[in-house]
XYZ file of C-alpha atoms in Angstrom:
688
model
C -12.772 23.375 -37.988
C -9.741 22.015 -35.697
C -8.068 23.703 -33.196
C -5.373 23.562 -30.849
C -5.463 25.792 -27.862
C -3.932 26.574 -24.397
C -6.297 27.540 -21.262
C -4.905 27.683 -17.629
C -5.865 24.028 -17.115
C -5.633 22.458 -19.961
C -3.680 22.239 -23.891
C -7.028 22.528 -25.981
C -7.715 22.185 -29.133
C -10.834 21.821 -32.052
C -9.308 18.843 -34.179
C -5.918 20.110 -33.387
C -5.706 21.564 -29.995
C -3.398 21.618 -27.191
C -4.124 22.898 -23.984
C -1.517 22.810 -20.685
C -1.667 22.868 -17.020
C -3.155 20.926 -14.191
C -6.303 17.977 -15.177
C -8.835 18.730 -12.109
C -11.972 17.886 -12.488
C -13.214 21.654 -11.278
C -10.763 23.086 -13.855
C -11.790 21.223 -16.701
C -15.347 21.647 -15.709
C -14.951 25.261 -15.876
C -14.172 25.036 -19.462
C -17.037 22.895 -20.632
C -18.999 25.371 -21.825
C -16.568 26.908 -24.152
C -15.525 23.425 -25.905
C -18.941 22.237 -26.342
C -19.933 26.072 -27.843
C -16.263 24.640 -30.057
C -18.029 21.440 -30.961
C -21.903 22.603 -31.521
C -20.211 24.490 -34.356
C -18.698 21.856 -36.107
C -15.569 21.568 -34.205
C -13.242 18.618 -32.755
C -10.873 18.820 -30.485
C -8.048 17.106 -29.068
C -6.705 17.807 -25.675
C -3.301 17.394 -23.453
C -3.357 17.720 -20.246
C -1.079 17.874 -17.551
C -2.422 15.226 -14.525
C -2.605 16.711 -11.283
C 0.676 14.410 -9.560
C 0.829 15.047 -6.073
C 4.091 14.170 -4.403
C 3.098 10.347 -3.596
C 2.025 9.892 -7.447
C 5.432 11.792 -8.387
C 7.693 9.758 -5.749
C 5.660 6.368 -7.032
C 6.656 7.402 -10.401
C 10.629 8.120 -9.769
C 10.653 4.567 -8.088
C 9.928 3.031 -11.365
C 5.978 2.325 -10.365
C 3.920 1.751 -13.413
C 3.371 5.021 -14.936
C -0.060 3.931 -16.205
C -1.250 3.072 -12.807
C -0.027 6.284 -11.485
C -1.864 8.341 -13.573
C -4.998 6.362 -13.704
C -5.137 6.513 -10.029
C -4.623 10.386 -10.326
C -7.132 10.961 -12.925
C -9.467 9.093 -10.713
C -8.703 10.753 -7.251
C -9.694 14.118 -9.182
C -12.847 12.499 -10.669
C -14.416 11.248 -7.624
C -13.878 14.344 -5.537
C -17.168 15.611 -3.933
C -18.327 18.710 -6.673
C -21.199 20.838 -6.985
C -23.519 20.165 -9.203
C -21.896 22.910 -11.662
C -18.675 20.688 -11.785
C -20.875 17.713 -12.622
C -22.559 19.434 -14.688
C -19.338 20.495 -16.612
C -17.901 17.001 -16.912
C -21.389 15.653 -18.124
C -20.920 17.444 -20.965
C -17.238 16.523 -21.529
C -18.481 13.038 -21.636
C -20.897 13.366 -23.542
C -18.262 15.309 -25.957
C -16.072 12.342 -25.683
C -19.208 9.428 -26.330
C -19.795 11.730 -29.472
C -16.396 11.364 -30.927
C -16.144 15.195 -30.777
C -13.101 15.493 -28.025
C -9.997 13.478 -27.438
C -7.666 14.014 -24.046
C -3.957 13.086 -23.655
C -2.038 13.400 -20.534
C 1.493 14.565 -20.738
C 4.371 15.378 -18.035
C 8.096 15.889 -17.776
C 10.372 12.834 -17.106
C 13.900 13.670 -17.372
C 17.035 11.838 -15.626
C 14.564 9.485 -12.889
C 12.699 13.178 -12.179
C 9.025 13.869 -12.477
C 8.037 18.150 -13.426
C 4.838 19.800 -14.415
C 4.151 19.756 -18.433
C 3.524 23.443 -18.447
C 3.987 24.943 -22.075
C 0.604 26.964 -23.198
C 0.091 27.041 -27.295
C -2.871 26.604 -28.877
C -3.991 25.982 -32.786
C -6.716 26.297 -34.395
C -7.719 25.588 -38.338
C -10.734 25.442 -40.075
C -12.080 23.793 -43.247
C -10.430 25.897 -45.765
C -7.270 24.875 -44.151
C -6.377 28.398 -42.394
C -4.339 28.430 -39.618
C -4.213 30.425 -36.348
C -1.760 29.585 -33.372
C -0.937 31.194 -30.394
C 1.315 31.229 -27.068
C 1.226 32.098 -23.554
C -1.960 32.626 -21.498
C -3.507 34.932 -18.989
C -4.302 32.804 -15.852
C -8.046 33.360 -14.896
C -7.241 33.573 -11.063
C -7.631 35.962 -8.637
C -3.445 35.987 -8.477
C -3.340 35.740 -12.037
C -5.708 38.914 -12.972
C -4.367 40.917 -10.296
C -0.803 40.352 -9.362
C 0.891 38.563 -12.728
C 2.123 40.162 -15.594
C 0.938 37.786 -18.869
C 1.348 38.280 -22.686
C -0.539 35.737 -25.325
C 1.433 35.977 -28.894
C -1.351 35.271 -31.620
C 0.231 34.225 -35.329
C -2.138 34.224 -38.381
C -1.231 31.345 -41.408
C -2.219 33.673 -44.102
C 0.198 36.396 -42.620
C 3.744 36.947 -43.882
C 6.055 36.203 -40.722
C 3.357 34.417 -38.905
C 2.685 31.795 -41.071
C 5.954 29.955 -39.821
C 5.391 29.865 -36.334
C 1.961 28.975 -36.757
C 2.943 25.839 -38.397
C 5.842 25.450 -36.248
C 3.400 25.413 -33.440
C 0.984 22.921 -35.284
C 3.956 20.525 -35.910
C 4.892 20.646 -32.554
C 1.552 19.807 -31.197
C 1.870 16.652 -33.086
C 4.908 15.353 -32.199
C 3.595 15.780 -28.432
C 0.486 14.235 -29.765
C 2.194 11.366 -30.478
C 4.428 10.849 -27.996
C 7.337 12.570 -30.264
C 8.649 15.156 -27.977
C 11.936 14.587 -25.871
C 11.797 14.803 -21.931
C 7.945 14.495 -22.106
C 5.987 11.364 -21.228
C 2.198 11.289 -23.273
C 0.020 8.831 -21.755
C -3.938 8.261 -23.365
C -6.575 9.471 -20.964
C -7.432 6.682 -18.807
C -10.470 4.425 -19.959
C -11.524 3.717 -16.436
C -11.816 7.714 -16.046
C -12.871 7.833 -19.404
C -16.079 5.497 -19.156
C -16.748 7.470 -15.955
C -17.048 10.329 -17.900
C -19.327 9.058 -20.507
C -21.743 7.724 -17.310
C -21.516 10.961 -16.024
C -22.907 12.517 -19.623
C -25.779 10.068 -18.982
C -26.513 11.000 -16.086
C -26.383 14.346 -15.910
C -28.671 17.224 -17.628
C -28.356 18.889 -20.725
C -28.806 22.417 -19.680
C -26.338 25.324 -19.599
C -23.706 26.149 -17.627
C -24.281 29.274 -15.633
C -21.145 32.151 -16.370
C -18.836 33.107 -13.561
C -17.780 36.365 -12.777
C -16.044 35.665 -9.329
C -12.277 35.748 -10.720
C -11.499 38.900 -8.573
C -12.552 36.931 -5.143
C -9.899 36.228 -3.216
C -9.582 32.231 -2.609
C -11.108 31.319 1.004
C -7.482 30.881 3.293
C -6.927 27.318 4.440
C -4.613 26.233 7.219
C -3.995 22.621 7.407
C -2.420 20.894 10.385
C 1.278 18.857 9.831
C 0.525 15.193 9.398
C 1.542 12.995 12.351
C 1.306 9.518 12.943
C -2.386 8.097 13.781
C -4.015 4.526 14.060
C -6.271 3.834 11.029
C -9.630 3.815 11.875
C -10.003 0.102 10.378
C -6.874 -1.202 12.473
C -7.781 -3.678 15.162
C -5.002 -3.581 17.679
C -4.731 -7.318 19.445
C -4.299 -7.432 23.026
C -0.645 -9.369 21.983
C 0.160 -6.446 20.411
C -0.917 -3.739 23.070
C 1.232 -6.136 25.445
C 4.375 -5.853 23.059
C 4.071 -2.141 22.789
C 3.648 -1.818 26.582
C 6.848 -4.042 27.229
C 8.623 -2.252 24.990
C 7.403 1.421 26.507
C 8.200 -0.005 30.081
C 11.513 -0.850 29.127
C 12.313 2.809 28.233
C 11.765 2.436 24.303
C 14.322 -0.140 23.849
C 14.017 -3.386 23.181
C 13.626 -6.512 20.650
C 10.298 -7.965 19.568
C 10.620 -11.603 19.209
C 7.367 -12.842 17.079
C 6.422 -14.987 15.137
C 6.138 -14.640 11.389
C 2.803 -13.142 10.194
C 2.226 -12.072 13.608
C 1.765 -8.238 12.571
C 5.163 -7.333 13.808
C 5.092 -4.579 11.300
C 1.796 -3.378 12.705
C 3.233 -3.391 15.668
C 6.090 -1.531 15.363
C 3.962 1.310 13.814
C 1.757 1.184 16.861
C 5.020 1.416 19.161
C 5.787 4.762 17.267
C 2.645 6.314 16.900
C 2.453 6.288 20.909
C 5.945 7.297 21.126
C 5.087 10.285 18.714
C 2.074 11.274 20.837
C 3.919 11.564 23.891
C 6.664 13.545 22.196
C 4.061 15.819 20.979
C 2.793 16.578 24.758
C 6.587 17.953 24.989
C 6.061 19.588 21.792
C 9.031 17.675 20.568
C 9.460 16.048 17.116
C 10.121 12.142 16.353
C 12.509 11.019 13.696
C 11.725 7.385 12.696
C 14.369 5.364 10.642
C 13.254 1.850 9.474
C 15.655 -0.343 8.217
C 14.644 -3.308 6.021
C 17.218 -5.917 4.362
C 15.507 -5.562 0.591
C 14.185 -2.828 -1.627
C 10.900 -4.915 -1.959
C 10.179 -4.963 1.775
C 11.061 -1.261 1.629
C 8.428 -0.454 -0.422
C 5.816 -2.600 1.669
C 6.975 -0.607 4.792
C 6.018 2.701 3.046
C 2.684 1.410 2.702
C 2.359 0.538 6.373
C 3.966 3.985 6.858
C 1.256 5.564 4.683
C -1.530 3.703 6.379
C -0.557 5.318 9.866
C -0.966 8.702 7.740
C 2.557 10.053 7.106
C 4.928 9.916 3.273
C 7.905 8.659 4.445
C 11.099 8.843 2.461
C 12.572 6.030 0.267
C 16.167 5.462 0.972
C 17.567 3.541 -1.622
C 18.976 4.204 -4.883
C 20.594 7.177 -5.945
C 21.340 9.533 -3.111
C 19.979 12.507 -5.448
C 16.668 11.244 -4.728
C 16.342 11.136 -1.408
C 19.067 13.404 0.011
C 17.423 16.690 -0.313
C 14.281 15.413 0.945
C 15.688 13.880 3.948
C 17.988 17.295 4.439
C 14.970 19.194 4.147
C 12.549 17.215 6.151
C 14.914 17.502 8.774
C 15.682 21.011 8.877
C 12.110 21.425 9.310
C 12.039 19.334 12.658
C 14.559 21.098 14.047
C 12.682 24.641 13.120
C 9.286 23.145 14.951
C 7.387 22.824 11.723
C 7.528 19.108 10.784
C 6.395 16.804 14.068
C 7.136 13.745 12.037
C 10.592 12.771 9.587
C 9.559 9.255 8.449
C 11.971 6.857 6.091
C 12.584 3.820 5.500
C 16.266 2.479 4.363
C 17.825 -0.825 2.787
C 20.321 -1.869 4.822
C 22.967 -1.365 2.162
C 21.754 2.691 2.028
C 21.829 2.865 5.857
C 25.521 1.976 6.055
C 26.606 3.887 3.100
C 28.606 7.223 3.747
C 26.389 9.807 2.857
C 23.405 8.701 5.171
C 25.951 7.776 8.341
C 26.315 11.371 7.573
C 22.850 12.501 7.927
C 22.349 10.126 11.046
C 25.586 11.700 12.849
C 24.085 15.335 12.539
C 20.479 14.220 14.407
C 20.099 15.764 17.085
C 15.873 15.267 17.899
C 14.465 12.617 19.415
C 15.424 9.302 16.728
C 13.704 5.812 16.918
C 15.149 2.977 14.819
C 12.876 0.048 13.624
C 15.179 -2.992 12.455
C 12.914 -5.329 10.039
C 14.516 -8.555 10.254
C 16.873 -7.334 12.683
C 18.997 -10.649 12.573
C 20.737 -9.171 9.077
C 21.897 -5.963 11.597
C 24.040 -7.926 13.175
C 27.128 -8.837 10.779
C 30.415 -6.598 11.719
C 29.365 -4.666 8.347
C 25.998 -3.185 9.984
C 26.340 -3.257 13.297
C 28.697 -0.903 13.533
C 26.643 1.904 11.472
C 23.879 1.699 14.183
C 23.706 5.177 15.586
C 24.624 5.781 18.622
C 22.381 9.046 19.138
C 19.023 7.251 18.805
C 17.447 7.225 21.468
C 14.423 4.944 20.823
C 15.419 1.530 19.720
C 13.073 -1.250 18.586
C 13.857 -4.627 16.589
C 11.847 -6.923 15.092
C 12.511 -10.814 14.241
C 11.026 -14.045 14.469
C 14.428 -15.706 14.952
C 16.964 -12.502 16.222
C 19.393 -15.533 17.127
C 22.396 -15.423 14.474
C 23.263 -18.733 13.019
C 26.746 -19.586 13.913
C 27.526 -15.984 15.606
C 26.979 -15.875 18.773
C 29.130 -12.788 18.288
C 26.485 -11.093 16.043
C 23.576 -11.770 18.328
C 25.634 -10.347 21.325
C 25.759 -7.168 19.324
C 22.733 -6.951 18.525
C 21.679 -7.138 22.136
C 23.883 -4.874 23.150
C 22.010 -2.426 20.750
C 18.900 -2.820 20.834
C 18.408 -4.325 24.455
C 16.513 -7.724 25.557
C 13.495 -9.579 24.250
C 10.932 -7.474 25.661
C 8.028 -9.348 24.558
C 7.945 -13.230 22.606
C 5.063 -14.681 20.869
C 5.894 -18.359 19.591
C 4.342 -20.119 16.774
C 1.974 -22.120 18.592
C 0.636 -19.284 20.867
C -0.167 -17.637 17.505
C -1.859 -20.447 15.881
C -3.761 -20.981 19.245
C -5.031 -17.495 19.668
C -6.141 -16.813 16.113
C -3.518 -15.058 14.595
C -2.002 -17.810 12.243
C -3.454 -20.333 10.275
C -3.659 -23.242 11.415
C -1.505 -25.966 9.046
C -1.115 -29.444 7.519
C 2.668 -30.624 7.713
C 2.783 -33.693 4.668
C 6.752 -35.046 4.729
C 7.652 -37.026 1.881
C 10.921 -39.341 1.492
C 12.574 -39.510 -1.588
C 15.310 -41.729 -2.294
C 18.473 -40.977 -3.976
C 18.863 -42.660 -7.294
C 22.562 -44.127 -7.893
C 24.617 -41.530 -9.064
C 22.962 -38.898 -7.078
C 23.752 -41.831 -4.012
C 27.730 -42.562 -5.197
C 28.130 -38.358 -4.807
C 26.847 -38.431 -1.990
C 28.714 -41.509 -0.151
C 31.780 -39.538 -1.325
C 30.819 -36.368 0.359
C 29.781 -38.317 3.515
C 33.323 -40.252 3.667
C 35.169 -36.428 3.045
C 32.859 -35.025 5.993
C 33.636 -38.153 8.331
C 37.368 -37.536 7.681
C 37.021 -33.648 8.726
C 35.190 -34.834 11.723
C 38.000 -37.133 12.709
C 40.430 -34.664 12.171
C 38.928 -32.802 15.136
C 36.490 -30.244 13.208
C 33.174 -30.488 14.705
C 29.986 -30.583 13.069
C 27.871 -28.208 14.815
C 30.308 -25.518 14.845
C 31.304 -25.702 10.751
C 31.779 -22.398 9.665
C 29.964 -21.940 6.423
C 33.146 -20.662 4.594
C 35.432 -23.343 6.214
C 36.522 -26.466 4.204
C 33.694 -28.698 6.127
C 31.305 -25.816 5.579
C 31.615 -26.289 1.748
C 31.559 -29.760 2.106
C 28.100 -29.739 3.829
C 26.885 -27.037 1.399
C 27.361 -30.339 -1.624
C 25.888 -32.589 0.614
C 22.793 -30.092 0.931
C 22.756 -29.574 -2.579
C 22.584 -33.127 -3.720
C 19.971 -33.904 -1.230
C 17.844 -30.445 -2.908
C 18.586 -31.244 -6.397
C 17.790 -35.232 -5.769
C 15.469 -35.897 -9.133
C 13.425 -37.924 -7.639
C 11.656 -35.306 -5.815
C 10.178 -33.750 -9.134
C 7.726 -36.750 -9.465
C 6.840 -36.545 -5.867
C 6.158 -33.436 -6.783
C 4.197 -34.172 -10.075
C 2.007 -36.606 -7.875
C 1.260 -33.712 -5.287
C 0.299 -31.023 -8.119
C -1.747 -33.111 -10.135
C -4.233 -34.010 -7.125
C -4.540 -29.894 -6.907
C -4.867 -28.971 -10.160
C -7.951 -27.254 -9.465
C -6.588 -25.325 -6.657
C -5.212 -21.813 -6.477
C -2.711 -20.404 -4.370
C 0.592 -22.443 -4.462
C 4.174 -22.281 -3.443
C 7.151 -24.209 -4.862
C 10.337 -23.763 -3.119
C 13.150 -24.896 -4.921
C 16.715 -25.541 -4.088
C 19.683 -22.780 -5.642
C 21.508 -23.247 -8.721
C 21.996 -26.717 -9.972
C 22.420 -30.287 -9.484
C 25.314 -31.544 -8.344
C 27.835 -33.553 -10.767
C 31.105 -35.588 -10.232
C 34.124 -33.490 -10.806
C 35.008 -32.241 -14.192
C 31.564 -32.559 -15.202
C 29.218 -30.210 -16.230
C 26.874 -29.048 -13.717
C 23.391 -30.513 -13.828
C 20.184 -28.790 -14.565
C 18.674 -25.997 -12.665
C 15.559 -26.952 -10.780
C 13.725 -23.784 -11.442
C 13.809 -24.771 -14.503
C 12.494 -28.111 -14.224
C 9.609 -27.405 -12.117
C 8.544 -24.817 -14.559
C 8.456 -26.685 -17.172
C 6.993 -29.579 -14.940
C 4.122 -27.136 -13.863
C 3.350 -25.283 -17.378
C 3.997 -27.560 -19.800
C 3.730 -31.134 -18.271
C 0.474 -30.355 -15.997
C -0.658 -27.188 -18.124
C -0.997 -24.780 -14.990
C -0.969 -21.308 -14.972
C 2.558 -20.915 -13.479
C 4.870 -17.814 -13.293
C 8.800 -17.775 -11.343
C 9.913 -15.220 -8.591
C 13.561 -15.034 -8.437
C 16.007 -12.418 -7.506
C 16.568 -11.004 -11.632
C 12.521 -10.603 -11.208
C 12.010 -6.565 -11.596
C 10.301 -5.009 -9.265
C 7.836 -3.373 -10.922
C 6.983 -7.443 -12.370
C 7.020 -8.796 -8.847
C 4.416 -6.214 -7.809
C 2.368 -7.545 -10.843
C 2.981 -11.172 -10.109
C 1.682 -10.562 -6.392
C -1.434 -8.858 -7.281
C -2.439 -11.712 -10.128
C -1.402 -14.388 -7.742
C -3.872 -13.013 -5.259
C -6.549 -12.675 -7.342
C -7.488 -16.325 -7.207
C -8.610 -16.321 -10.735
C -5.025 -15.993 -12.961
C -2.067 -17.583 -11.523
C -2.256 -20.968 -9.858
C 1.772 -21.541 -8.823
C 4.281 -19.242 -7.845
C 7.635 -20.870 -8.212
C 10.466 -19.040 -6.349
C 13.960 -19.779 -5.324
C 14.958 -17.864 -1.827
C 12.648 -14.790 -3.153
C 9.828 -15.622 -0.954
C 11.353 -16.120 2.225
C 12.144 -12.664 4.562
C 9.343 -10.541 5.314
C 7.149 -10.625 1.716
C 3.611 -10.070 2.160
C 1.864 -13.247 0.665
C -1.491 -13.657 3.136
C -3.008 -15.471 0.132
C -0.777 -18.275 0.028
C -2.472 -21.821 1.337
C -0.316 -24.734 -0.126
C 3.953 -24.912 -0.408
C 6.125 -27.489 -1.813
C 9.506 -27.362 -0.031
C 11.793 -29.201 -2.483
C 14.616 -27.665 -0.354
C 15.309 -25.944 2.893
C 18.884 -25.746 4.469
C 19.456 -26.368 8.010
C 19.085 -22.423 8.581
C 16.171 -22.808 10.966
C 15.862 -18.808 9.965
C 15.018 -19.826 6.392
C 11.848 -22.666 6.949
C 10.573 -20.854 9.851
C 10.215 -17.679 7.109
C 9.137 -20.280 4.831
C 6.100 -21.697 6.851
C 5.555 -18.195 8.105
C 5.029 -17.233 4.351
C 2.049 -19.819 4.364
C 0.189 -19.227 7.788
C -0.613 -15.749 7.123
C -4.322 -15.285 7.784
C -6.688 -14.567 4.686
C -9.908 -14.377 3.912
C -11.582 -17.935 2.928
C -8.248 -19.453 4.396
C -9.083 -22.072 7.485
C -5.792 -24.029 6.920
C -2.447 -23.977 5.007
C -0.574 -27.464 3.338
C 2.928 -27.932 3.800
C 4.447 -30.307 1.877
C 8.490 -31.067 2.728
C 10.316 -33.204 0.613
C 13.413 -35.314 2.400
C 15.707 -37.026 0.171
C 17.860 -39.965 1.867
C 20.359 -42.472 0.387
C 18.424 -46.208 -0.118
C 18.703 -48.590 3.067
C 21.798 -50.387 3.224
C 23.966 -47.733 1.191
C 27.572 -48.106 2.561
C 28.402 -45.182 4.576
C 29.412 -43.850 8.021
C 26.439 -44.603 10.137
C 27.786 -42.401 13.089
C 28.776 -39.610 10.950
C 25.103 -40.238 8.518
C 23.160 -40.244 11.778
C 24.670 -37.079 12.840
C 23.799 -35.236 9.858
C 20.096 -36.546 9.462
C 19.359 -35.528 13.470
C 19.874 -31.990 12.232
C 17.558 -31.890 8.902
C 14.968 -34.587 10.992
C 15.011 -31.444 13.576
C 13.088 -29.515 10.965
C 10.387 -32.403 10.296
C 10.142 -32.514 13.919
C 9.335 -28.699 14.297
C 6.998 -28.400 11.356
C 4.951 -31.325 12.923
C 4.453 -31.272 16.417
C 2.708 -27.673 15.975
C 0.629 -29.313 13.081
C -3.292 -30.182 12.908
C -1.700 -33.862 11.954
C 1.130 -34.706 14.066
C 0.692 -38.538 14.429
C 0.830 -38.839 10.615
C 3.761 -37.390 10.378
C 5.762 -39.345 12.853
C 3.943 -42.550 10.787
C 5.773 -40.998 7.590
C 9.336 -40.656 9.870
C 9.257 -44.129 11.682
C 11.212 -46.275 9.473
C 13.737 -43.246 9.141
C 13.855 -42.571 13.052
C 14.292 -46.375 12.886
C 17.270 -47.106 10.788
C 19.375 -44.468 12.115
C 18.027 -45.206 15.726
C 16.416 -41.792 16.145
C 13.165 -42.868 18.033
C 13.682 -40.294 20.671
C 13.433 -37.891 19.023
């Protein structure tokens, strides 16, 4: 016998069964006895249920997270709930039917125009061994509200009766399309393997005993009242003394100021501790708190969302289409105005924050507003600083390097808005107190080849001409002619061919190590005017690491989709899959990869922010990580190259400043000095 039928929580069928509704462990167990009775009579059943997706699950799917992972999480959440023996016995019964091949389950939900909805159709089909068919549509909700307050009906179609047969066949055809995931606007996924195994295991553990009947449908469910969510410190969080000091200093400055903390010291959690403390104060005044967190990139928004969730509140992600976030933001702000919501949390990309629609929302907020700016230096640009809301009562800026490079005006604007630096934790102190990992610094001097040297000498001569005409090297605008020449020079040094050979040697000696990052130069190797551009360094490194050294590696660039980035981070963090991540810019600001232990810097700009960020990626603490290693490849022209000594000395000074900055806090500073000594002697820089 084959059947499809609907029960309030499922679409169920004997060999062809279709049931629609929420998948919950309790509701599934309630119908286990009926399913088993059908199976005992020789029937097989296919069941399609709507997974019980909560608000977090729906938002994750709409934000592009892997559907299978979200459904697996939702299903396991239902199966892991603490349940009475009757429910566990019912689930065990279903597990035995699955193991015997008598029951198969799939899960379906609506996915249309980027929105997720409930699949709530109610049909069922039975077909016996003789081929007779019965189909029905509709249901009677077996709940207190359904039986006492609703008016519902069920229509039944018999396949052997004229008129009914066509309708029954249509229902059967609909089910077949649904089972094979061919129904428009519906997504149908297999029941997660890990949940299936959980049910089968339960089937072997639970006793084979009859399930008791129930007669409590008319008993009203108990009334439950839940308190609105507020920010609270996670039980597992151990607040460090310096985080307490930072929060105290910020609150003492009337909730305004900049936290200048070394990358990797926990600025995010410090900010959330501050927001929690502020929320507690406002709660005593019976005032709500609106928290707006600004981050430069989408993947940083995703990281912040996870952090805020750890503190007990689900924030609204403000990026991409305003159709997704605007209604939710408006609704939550309205609830806050009416005293129905104590906390509204939003996390926005800088671009969405500066957009007209979100600016309109911000301008209408009259409740206490806290603005938290991650990597706050980005907001000092003329585009963003003019958008910072003047109605924000509380303001908190986070950055390891709040000073903007060659932009005193932007730096001053940040201080004017957020306030002064109220707390500072430098790298040396962070390492000393154990907030960051100790590290070894290994500079590698690489000589330019003849072709690169000729390009380099020509560019240096042009730079010298500019300086002689009155332009200042230390104040060069990146978009000026001098700035363009400096970028070209940096391109030659960053793409120096000899760096690949040096990298190969270092990687070869660490072929069995995990958690390695390679930072590549941007663009392509410079060439003479009129010649086609040279090769892309990232592609060369991937060929070296993967094809020549046979190490498991993957690229991580701006074009890497967000879904794939999350997967790469997980694979990298396992310590048994990817040995090397090869990046171009994208592993700089804010990316949390604490497992990274070895870094190879093939290129780094003279902007201190970039190399400070990259060093910070490698110094975050992780289990089993005692010390990190940083390899820094410095390209220089061969000794005796005919070049303007004064200009070259001035240019080299800026690059040696980076090497000194890296070396002085390392565990092997004396070794660093020995490696750099020949270069310093050549250019009379021994005082550095």
